[in-house]
Short mmCIF file of C-alpha atoms and ligand atoms in Angstrom, two decimals:
data_model
loop_
_atom_site.label_atom_id
_atom_site.label_comp_id
_atom_site.label_asym_id
_atom_site.label_seq_id
_atom_site.Cartn_x
_atom_site.Cartn_y
_atom_site.Cartn_z
CA UNK A 1 -9.61 -11.94 15.41
CA UNK A 2 -12.92 -10.31 14.50
CA UNK A 3 -13.59 -10.52 10.77
CA UNK A 4 -16.52 -8.46 9.53
CA UNK A 5 -18.12 -9.15 6.18
CA UNK A 6 -20.88 -7.52 4.10
CA UNK A 7 -23.72 -9.12 6.06
CA UNK A 8 -22.31 -7.84 9.40
CA UNK A 9 -22.11 -4.23 8.27
CA UNK A 10 -24.82 -1.57 8.09
CA UNK A 11 -24.36 0.52 4.92
CA UNK A 12 -26.63 3.30 6.29
CA UNK A 13 -23.87 5.57 7.72
CA UNK A 14 -22.82 6.41 4.14
CA UNK A 15 -26.31 6.67 2.69
CA UNK A 16 -27.02 10.19 1.45
CA UNK A 17 -23.50 11.24 2.41
CA UNK A 18 -20.90 12.67 0.05
CA UNK A 19 -17.36 11.26 -0.02
CA UNK A 20 -14.40 13.33 -1.27
CA UNK A 21 -11.41 11.33 -2.47
CA UNK A 22 -8.29 13.49 -2.36
CA UNK A 23 -5.78 12.13 -4.88
CA UNK A 24 -6.46 10.01 -7.94
CA UNK A 25 -3.44 7.72 -7.97
CA UNK A 26 -3.15 4.03 -7.26
CA UNK A 27 -5.62 3.87 -4.34
CA UNK A 28 -7.62 7.02 -5.13
CA UNK A 29 -8.71 5.84 -8.54
CA UNK A 30 -9.71 2.36 -7.32
CA UNK A 31 -11.56 3.55 -4.23
CA UNK A 32 -13.38 6.35 -6.07
CA UNK A 33 -14.58 4.00 -8.82
CA UNK A 34 -15.62 1.26 -6.37
CA UNK A 35 -17.57 3.76 -4.26
CA UNK A 36 -19.24 5.17 -7.37
CA UNK A 37 -20.22 1.69 -8.56
CA UNK A 38 -21.63 1.00 -5.06
CA UNK A 39 -23.97 3.98 -5.50
CA UNK A 40 -22.11 6.41 -3.21
CA UNK A 41 -22.00 10.13 -4.07
CA UNK A 42 -18.28 10.66 -4.79
CA UNK A 43 -16.25 13.69 -5.77
CA UNK A 44 -12.53 13.48 -6.58
CA UNK A 45 -10.50 16.38 -5.19
CA UNK A 46 -7.59 17.38 -7.44
CA UNK A 47 -5.04 20.20 -7.66
CA UNK A 48 -5.57 22.90 -10.27
CA UNK A 49 -4.31 21.74 -13.67
CA UNK A 50 -4.09 18.11 -12.56
CA UNK A 51 -3.64 15.69 -15.43
CA UNK A 52 -5.96 13.27 -13.62
CA UNK A 53 -9.04 15.46 -14.11
CA UNK A 54 -9.76 14.28 -17.66
CA UNK A 55 -9.24 10.64 -16.72
CA UNK A 56 -11.53 10.79 -13.66
CA UNK A 57 -14.26 12.59 -15.56
CA UNK A 58 -14.00 10.16 -18.49
CA UNK A 59 -14.71 7.39 -15.96
CA UNK A 60 -17.92 9.13 -14.93
CA UNK A 61 -16.66 10.70 -11.70
CA UNK A 62 -17.32 14.24 -10.50
CA UNK A 63 -14.16 16.28 -9.87
CA UNK A 64 -13.44 19.55 -8.09
CA UNK A 65 -10.50 21.47 -6.71
CA UNK A 66 -9.33 19.93 -3.43
CA UNK A 67 -10.74 22.72 -1.21
CA UNK A 68 -14.16 22.63 -2.91
CA UNK A 69 -14.37 18.84 -2.84
CA UNK A 70 -13.45 18.74 0.86
CA UNK A 71 -15.88 21.53 1.74
CA UNK A 72 -18.75 19.70 0.05
CA UNK A 73 -18.15 16.33 1.71
CA UNK A 74 -19.17 14.50 4.89
CA UNK A 75 -16.33 11.98 4.52
CA UNK A 76 -12.88 12.89 3.18
CA UNK A 77 -10.36 10.20 2.24
CA UNK A 78 -6.66 11.18 2.13
CA UNK A 79 -5.29 9.27 -0.85
CA UNK A 80 -2.35 11.45 -1.85
CA UNK A 81 1.23 10.25 -1.07
CA UNK A 82 1.86 9.84 2.70
CA UNK A 83 4.79 12.22 2.89
CA UNK A 84 2.66 15.20 1.82
CA UNK A 85 -0.24 14.46 4.22
CA UNK A 86 0.99 17.08 6.73
CA UNK A 87 1.02 19.92 4.19
CA UNK A 88 -2.17 18.66 2.55
CA UNK A 89 -4.01 18.49 5.89
CA UNK A 90 -2.99 22.07 6.74
CA UNK A 91 -4.35 23.12 3.33
CA UNK A 92 -7.70 21.34 3.72
CA UNK A 93 -8.32 21.84 7.45
CA UNK A 94 -10.16 25.19 7.05
CA UNK A 95 -12.51 23.55 4.54
CA UNK A 96 -13.36 20.42 6.54
CA UNK A 97 -16.93 20.56 7.80
CA UNK A 98 -17.50 20.46 11.54
CA UNK A 99 -17.92 16.80 12.55
CA UNK A 100 -16.73 15.45 9.19
CA UNK A 101 -14.97 12.09 8.97
CA UNK A 102 -11.36 12.00 7.73
CA UNK A 103 -10.11 8.64 6.51
CA UNK A 104 -6.70 7.17 5.67
CA UNK A 105 -5.56 4.01 3.90
CA UNK A 106 -2.27 3.87 5.81
CA UNK A 107 -1.70 4.59 9.49
CA UNK A 108 1.61 6.39 8.98
CA UNK A 109 0.60 10.05 8.97
CA UNK A 110 -1.43 9.79 12.18
CA UNK A 111 0.93 7.36 13.97
CA UNK A 112 3.99 9.51 13.27
CA UNK A 113 2.36 12.91 13.71
CA UNK A 114 2.35 14.17 10.12
CA UNK A 115 -1.33 15.01 10.71
CA UNK A 116 -2.67 16.33 14.01
CA UNK A 117 -6.39 16.43 13.39
CA UNK A 118 -8.93 18.85 14.78
CA UNK A 119 -10.87 17.54 17.80
CA UNK A 120 -14.28 17.67 16.12
CA UNK A 121 -13.33 15.22 13.36
CA UNK A 122 -13.88 11.47 13.21
CA UNK A 123 -10.57 9.84 12.22
CA UNK A 124 -10.67 6.35 10.72
CA UNK A 125 -8.41 3.90 8.90
CA UNK A 126 -9.50 1.67 6.06
CA UNK A 127 -6.37 0.07 4.65
CA UNK A 128 -6.82 -2.42 1.80
CA UNK A 129 -3.98 -4.95 1.94
CA UNK A 130 -2.84 -4.69 -1.66
CA UNK A 131 -2.45 -2.31 -4.58
CA UNK A 132 -5.27 -0.20 -6.00
CA UNK A 133 -5.19 -1.99 -9.35
CA UNK A 134 -6.07 -5.29 -7.64
CA UNK A 135 -8.65 -3.58 -5.39
CA UNK A 136 -10.44 -2.39 -8.52
CA UNK A 137 -10.17 -5.61 -10.54
CA UNK A 138 -11.36 -7.75 -7.59
CA UNK A 139 -14.35 -5.44 -7.12
CA UNK A 140 -15.26 -5.77 -10.81
CA UNK A 141 -15.10 -9.57 -10.50
CA UNK A 142 -17.56 -9.42 -7.59
CA UNK A 143 -14.77 -10.21 -5.10
CA UNK A 144 -12.94 -8.13 -2.51
CA UNK A 145 -9.58 -7.46 -0.89
CA UNK A 146 -9.04 -7.92 2.85
CA UNK A 147 -8.58 -4.61 4.69
CA UNK A 148 -7.62 -3.43 8.17
CA UNK A 149 -9.79 -0.86 9.87
CA UNK A 150 -9.46 1.31 12.96
CA UNK A 151 -10.83 4.40 14.64
CA UNK A 152 -8.37 6.88 16.14
CA UNK A 153 -10.80 9.61 17.10
CA UNK A 154 -14.55 9.26 17.53
CA UNK A 155 -15.78 12.82 17.89
CA UNK A 156 -19.35 12.21 16.72
CA UNK A 157 -19.91 8.69 18.03
CA UNK A 158 -20.35 7.53 14.43
CA UNK A 159 -16.75 6.87 13.37
CA UNK A 160 -16.95 3.06 13.60
CA UNK A 161 -20.10 2.95 11.48
CA UNK A 162 -18.56 5.16 8.81
CA UNK A 163 -15.30 3.18 8.69
CA UNK A 164 -17.14 -0.12 8.25
CA UNK A 165 -19.66 1.23 5.73
CA UNK A 166 -16.73 2.69 3.75
CA UNK A 167 -14.93 -0.67 3.76
CA UNK A 168 -18.13 -2.31 2.56
CA UNK A 169 -18.66 0.24 -0.23
CA UNK A 170 -15.17 -0.23 -1.68
CA UNK A 171 -15.74 -3.99 -1.73
CA UNK A 172 -13.30 -5.00 1.00
CA UNK A 173 -15.96 -6.49 3.29
CA UNK A 174 -16.71 -9.09 0.60
CA UNK A 175 -13.40 -10.61 1.74
CA UNK A 176 -13.32 -9.28 5.31
CA UNK A 177 -12.48 -6.28 7.48
CA UNK A 178 -10.06 -6.93 10.35
CA UNK A 179 -9.88 -4.63 13.38
CA UNK A 180 -6.46 -3.05 13.93
CA UNK A 181 -5.08 0.34 14.98
CA UNK A 182 -3.23 3.13 13.19
CA UNK A 183 -0.06 2.20 15.09
CA UNK A 184 -0.25 -1.54 14.38
CA UNK A 185 -1.03 -1.06 10.68
CA UNK A 186 1.65 1.59 10.17
CA UNK A 187 4.43 -0.22 12.04
CA UNK A 188 3.75 -3.64 10.49
CA UNK A 189 3.45 -2.16 6.99
CA UNK A 190 6.71 -0.17 7.26
CA UNK A 191 8.47 -3.21 8.73
CA UNK A 192 7.36 -5.43 5.84
CA UNK A 193 8.35 -2.82 3.25
CA UNK A 194 11.86 -2.64 4.62
CA UNK A 195 12.62 -6.09 5.95
CA UNK A 196 10.52 -8.58 4.02
CA UNK A 197 8.60 -8.40 0.75
CA UNK A 198 9.66 -5.08 -0.76
CA UNK A 199 13.12 -4.64 0.80
CA UNK A 200 14.44 -8.07 1.75
CA UNK A 201 13.17 -10.20 -1.13
CA UNK A 202 14.44 -8.04 -4.06
CA UNK A 203 17.87 -7.70 -2.40
CA UNK A 204 18.02 -11.50 -2.01
CA UNK A 205 17.21 -11.91 -5.71
CA UNK A 206 19.91 -9.38 -6.66
CA UNK A 207 22.49 -11.04 -4.40
CA UNK A 208 21.71 -14.47 -5.90
CA UNK A 209 21.96 -13.13 -9.46
CA UNK A 210 25.29 -11.43 -8.74
CA UNK A 211 26.72 -14.51 -7.02
CA UNK A 212 26.08 -16.67 -10.10
CA UNK A 213 27.33 -14.02 -12.57
CA UNK A 214 30.52 -13.46 -10.51
CA UNK A 215 31.09 -17.22 -10.61
CA UNK A 216 30.98 -17.15 -14.43
CA UNK A 217 27.37 -18.11 -15.15
CA UNK A 218 25.63 -16.28 -17.99
CA UNK A 219 23.39 -13.37 -16.89
CA UNK A 220 20.45 -14.98 -18.68
CA UNK A 221 20.73 -18.24 -16.75
CA UNK A 222 21.34 -16.35 -13.50
CA UNK A 223 18.25 -14.23 -14.09
CA UNK A 224 15.99 -17.14 -15.02
CA UNK A 225 17.07 -19.07 -11.92
CA UNK A 226 17.24 -16.33 -9.30
CA UNK A 227 14.59 -13.82 -10.40
CA UNK A 228 12.37 -15.46 -13.00
CA UNK A 229 10.87 -18.07 -10.66
CA UNK A 230 9.52 -15.62 -8.10
CA UNK A 231 6.01 -15.56 -9.56
CA UNK A 232 5.79 -19.36 -9.35
CA UNK A 233 6.54 -19.46 -5.64
CA UNK A 234 4.32 -16.42 -4.92
CA UNK A 235 1.37 -18.12 -6.61
CA UNK A 236 2.00 -21.42 -4.84
CA UNK A 237 2.22 -19.72 -1.43
CA UNK A 238 -0.96 -17.73 -2.11
CA UNK A 239 -2.85 -20.88 -3.14
CA UNK A 240 -1.44 -23.42 -0.67
CA UNK A 241 0.51 -21.65 2.10
CA UNK A 242 4.23 -22.24 2.74
CA UNK A 243 3.80 -25.89 3.84
CA UNK A 244 1.67 -26.65 0.77
CA UNK A 245 4.14 -24.88 -1.53
CA UNK A 246 6.94 -27.14 -0.24
CA UNK A 247 4.86 -30.24 -0.90
CA UNK A 248 4.12 -29.06 -4.46
CA UNK A 249 7.74 -28.76 -5.58
CA UNK A 250 10.17 -31.57 -6.48
CA UNK A 251 11.96 -33.47 -3.72
CA UNK A 252 15.20 -31.96 -5.04
CA UNK A 253 13.92 -28.40 -4.64
CA UNK A 254 12.31 -29.19 -1.28
CA UNK A 255 15.51 -30.69 0.16
CA UNK A 256 17.57 -27.82 -1.30
CA UNK A 257 15.28 -25.30 0.38
CA UNK A 258 15.63 -27.16 3.68
CA UNK A 259 19.42 -27.28 3.47
CA UNK A 260 20.01 -23.73 2.21
CA UNK A 261 17.13 -21.57 3.45
CA UNK A 262 18.06 -21.39 7.12
CA UNK A 263 21.76 -20.86 6.31
CA UNK A 264 20.80 -17.71 4.45
CA UNK A 265 18.10 -16.43 6.81
CA UNK A 266 19.95 -17.05 10.07
CA UNK A 267 19.87 -15.40 13.51
CA UNK A 268 21.81 -12.42 12.14
CA UNK A 269 18.98 -11.68 9.71
CA UNK A 270 16.43 -11.99 12.52
CA UNK A 271 18.45 -9.61 14.70
CA UNK A 272 18.58 -7.02 11.91
CA UNK A 273 14.83 -7.45 11.36
CA UNK A 274 14.23 -6.70 15.05
CA UNK A 275 16.52 -3.66 14.73
CA UNK A 276 14.52 -2.36 11.76
CA UNK A 277 11.28 -2.81 13.72
CA UNK A 278 12.73 -0.86 16.68
CA UNK A 279 13.80 1.96 14.37
CA UNK A 280 10.40 2.06 12.66
CA UNK A 281 8.66 2.31 16.05
CA UNK A 282 11.02 5.06 17.18
CA UNK A 283 10.01 7.14 14.13
CA UNK A 284 13.42 6.99 12.41
CA UNK A 285 11.93 5.98 9.06
CA UNK A 286 9.17 8.60 9.29
CA UNK A 287 11.92 11.22 9.71
CA UNK A 288 13.75 9.83 6.66
CA UNK A 289 10.55 10.04 4.63
CA UNK A 290 10.01 13.67 5.70
CA UNK A 291 13.63 14.51 4.76
CA UNK A 292 13.35 12.74 1.42
CA UNK A 293 10.32 14.81 0.47
CA UNK A 294 11.92 18.03 1.75
CA UNK A 295 15.06 17.28 -0.31
CA UNK A 296 13.11 16.83 -3.55
CA UNK A 297 13.27 12.99 -3.59
CA UNK A 298 16.99 13.04 -4.56
CA UNK A 299 17.80 9.66 -2.96
CA UNK A 300 14.85 7.95 -4.63
CA UNK A 301 15.62 9.51 -8.03
CA UNK A 302 19.27 8.42 -7.99
CA UNK A 303 18.37 4.88 -6.83
CA UNK A 304 15.86 4.63 -9.71
CA UNK A 305 18.48 5.74 -12.25
CA UNK A 306 21.09 3.33 -10.87
CA UNK A 307 18.68 0.37 -10.88
CA UNK A 308 17.80 0.94 -14.55
CA UNK A 309 21.47 0.64 -15.55
CA UNK A 310 22.32 -2.62 -13.75
CA UNK A 311 23.24 -5.84 -15.58
CA UNK A 312 20.26 -7.49 -13.90
CA UNK A 313 17.91 -4.94 -15.45
CA UNK A 314 19.41 -5.08 -18.94
CA UNK A 315 19.13 -8.89 -18.75
CA UNK A 316 15.50 -8.55 -17.66
CA UNK A 317 14.75 -6.31 -20.67
CA UNK A 318 16.53 -8.65 -23.09
CA UNK A 319 14.57 -11.68 -21.86
CA UNK A 320 11.28 -9.79 -21.77
CA UNK A 321 11.75 -8.66 -25.37
CA UNK A 322 12.21 -12.30 -26.43
CA UNK A 323 8.57 -12.72 -25.41
CA UNK A 324 7.60 -10.38 -28.26
CA UNK A 325 5.83 -7.68 -26.16
N1 NAP B 1 -0.20 2.23 -3.62
C1 NAP B 1 -1.08 1.39 -3.06
O1 NAP B 1 -1.64 0.53 -3.71
C2 NAP B 1 -1.46 1.52 -1.62
C3 NAP B 1 -1.90 0.38 -0.91
C4 NAP B 1 -2.41 0.55 0.38
C5 NAP B 1 -2.42 1.83 0.94
N2 NAP B 1 -1.94 2.89 0.24
C6 NAP B 1 -2.01 4.22 0.82
O2 NAP B 1 -2.90 5.01 0.03
C7 NAP B 1 -2.48 6.38 0.05
C8 NAP B 1 -2.27 6.85 -1.37
O3 NAP B 1 -1.19 6.14 -1.93
P1 NAP B 1 -1.05 5.95 -3.50
O4 NAP B 1 0.09 5.03 -3.74
O5 NAP B 1 -2.38 5.64 -4.10
O6 NAP B 1 -0.63 7.44 -3.89
P2 NAP B 1 -0.21 7.99 -5.32
O7 NAP B 1 -0.64 7.04 -6.40
O8 NAP B 1 1.23 8.38 -5.29
O9 NAP B 1 -1.09 9.33 -5.36
C9 NAP B 1 -1.00 10.18 -6.43
C10 NAP B 1 -2.18 11.13 -6.42
O10 NAP B 1 -1.99 12.09 -5.37
C11 NAP B 1 -2.20 13.37 -5.92
N3 NAP B 1 -1.44 14.41 -5.22
C12 NAP B 1 -0.10 14.47 -5.04
N4 NAP B 1 0.21 15.61 -4.39
C13 NAP B 1 -0.96 16.26 -4.16
C14 NAP B 1 -1.30 17.49 -3.53
N5 NAP B 1 -0.36 18.27 -2.99
N6 NAP B 1 -2.60 17.85 -3.48
C15 NAP B 1 -3.55 17.06 -4.03
N7 NAP B 1 -3.30 15.89 -4.63
C16 NAP B 1 -2.01 15.50 -4.69
C17 NAP B 1 -1.72 13.24 -7.36
O11 NAP B 1 -2.28 14.31 -8.09
P3 NAP B 1 -2.08 14.49 -9.68
O12 NAP B 1 -3.07 13.54 -10.29
O13 NAP B 1 -2.43 15.92 -9.89
O14 NAP B 1 -0.66 14.14 -9.97
C18 NAP B 1 -2.29 11.88 -7.73
O15 NAP B 1 -3.64 11.98 -8.13
C19 NAP B 1 -1.22 6.42 0.90
O16 NAP B 1 -1.59 6.73 2.22
C20 NAP B 1 -0.71 5.00 0.81
O17 NAP B 1 0.12 4.62 1.90
C21 NAP B 1 -1.46 2.76 -1.02
#
């Protein structure tokens, strides 16, 4: 694995260049502010009437309508939601300068054909491995967040230099930039979202909570046991790794984990994980994402409403309110 850090990277490819950040959400805000604080000329591209305009300007950033921002920039970063990248690209394509660089923080829209870029453009990936809020707070603390980088199309011969200089300017090269590809980043990220951290883990917590409640335990005890301890294990794993986490807990918990863990995550789980990965690679999830957007996000909206009304969620709110917030 090649890990590039600040000292390995030439910042010159971005010097005197203008970067347009399209979208001022989770990643857009963090990347725009980090670039600005690194002395890069940044403009945030927003839709007409966007509520984000006041916020971006109050933070000292220049803003413009998307078309104007894109037309004025040498580097354009697509930081609007993935599922609209196809429509957004068609809207901005006529305004992209010849030989401009177009960057992404997720490989999905190139890997699954949402965006089919013009041949004169440099296409690069700079994907921080964490949320924008943490990207910004780490930068302010003088630290960085590891990121993956890749070049899909090198029309000018300068795509690599721009990708690395961009990763340096948003602070990621303080921690390290790791070479990847749009396909590897997109497939691994979608797999994790579905099968592991964002899909698998919450469903395991819910199943554990419901098992205890169905057996007559109080919802409060079930919540504290099955959901409330997640932060403790996440912090231990981050600090010490999985082996170190196991050494840090009591012998009772360690033996319990040994006895129960592999009964829960058995070969059946691994087979379904492999199935999810095959489906991701075949583009099934990308199609679902396209359909969800086309259908007005109905499935997501109804899942959000349902989740708010569950016993687990009312228990969460009750316990949180005990904390006095
Ligand atoms: N969330 C993360 O921390 C994270 C982590 C790694 C990578 N990424 C990647 O970063 C990219 C951005 O994700 P995100 O979560 O930051 O997105 P997000 O927060 O959902 O983005 C919202 C922003 O996009 C703007 N937007 C929406 N539709 C638009 C349109 N048609 N034209 C122009 N602007 C539009 C919104 O404008 P308004 O302000 O007008 O509403 C808002 O500023 C994605 O590729 C994602 O996969 C995200």
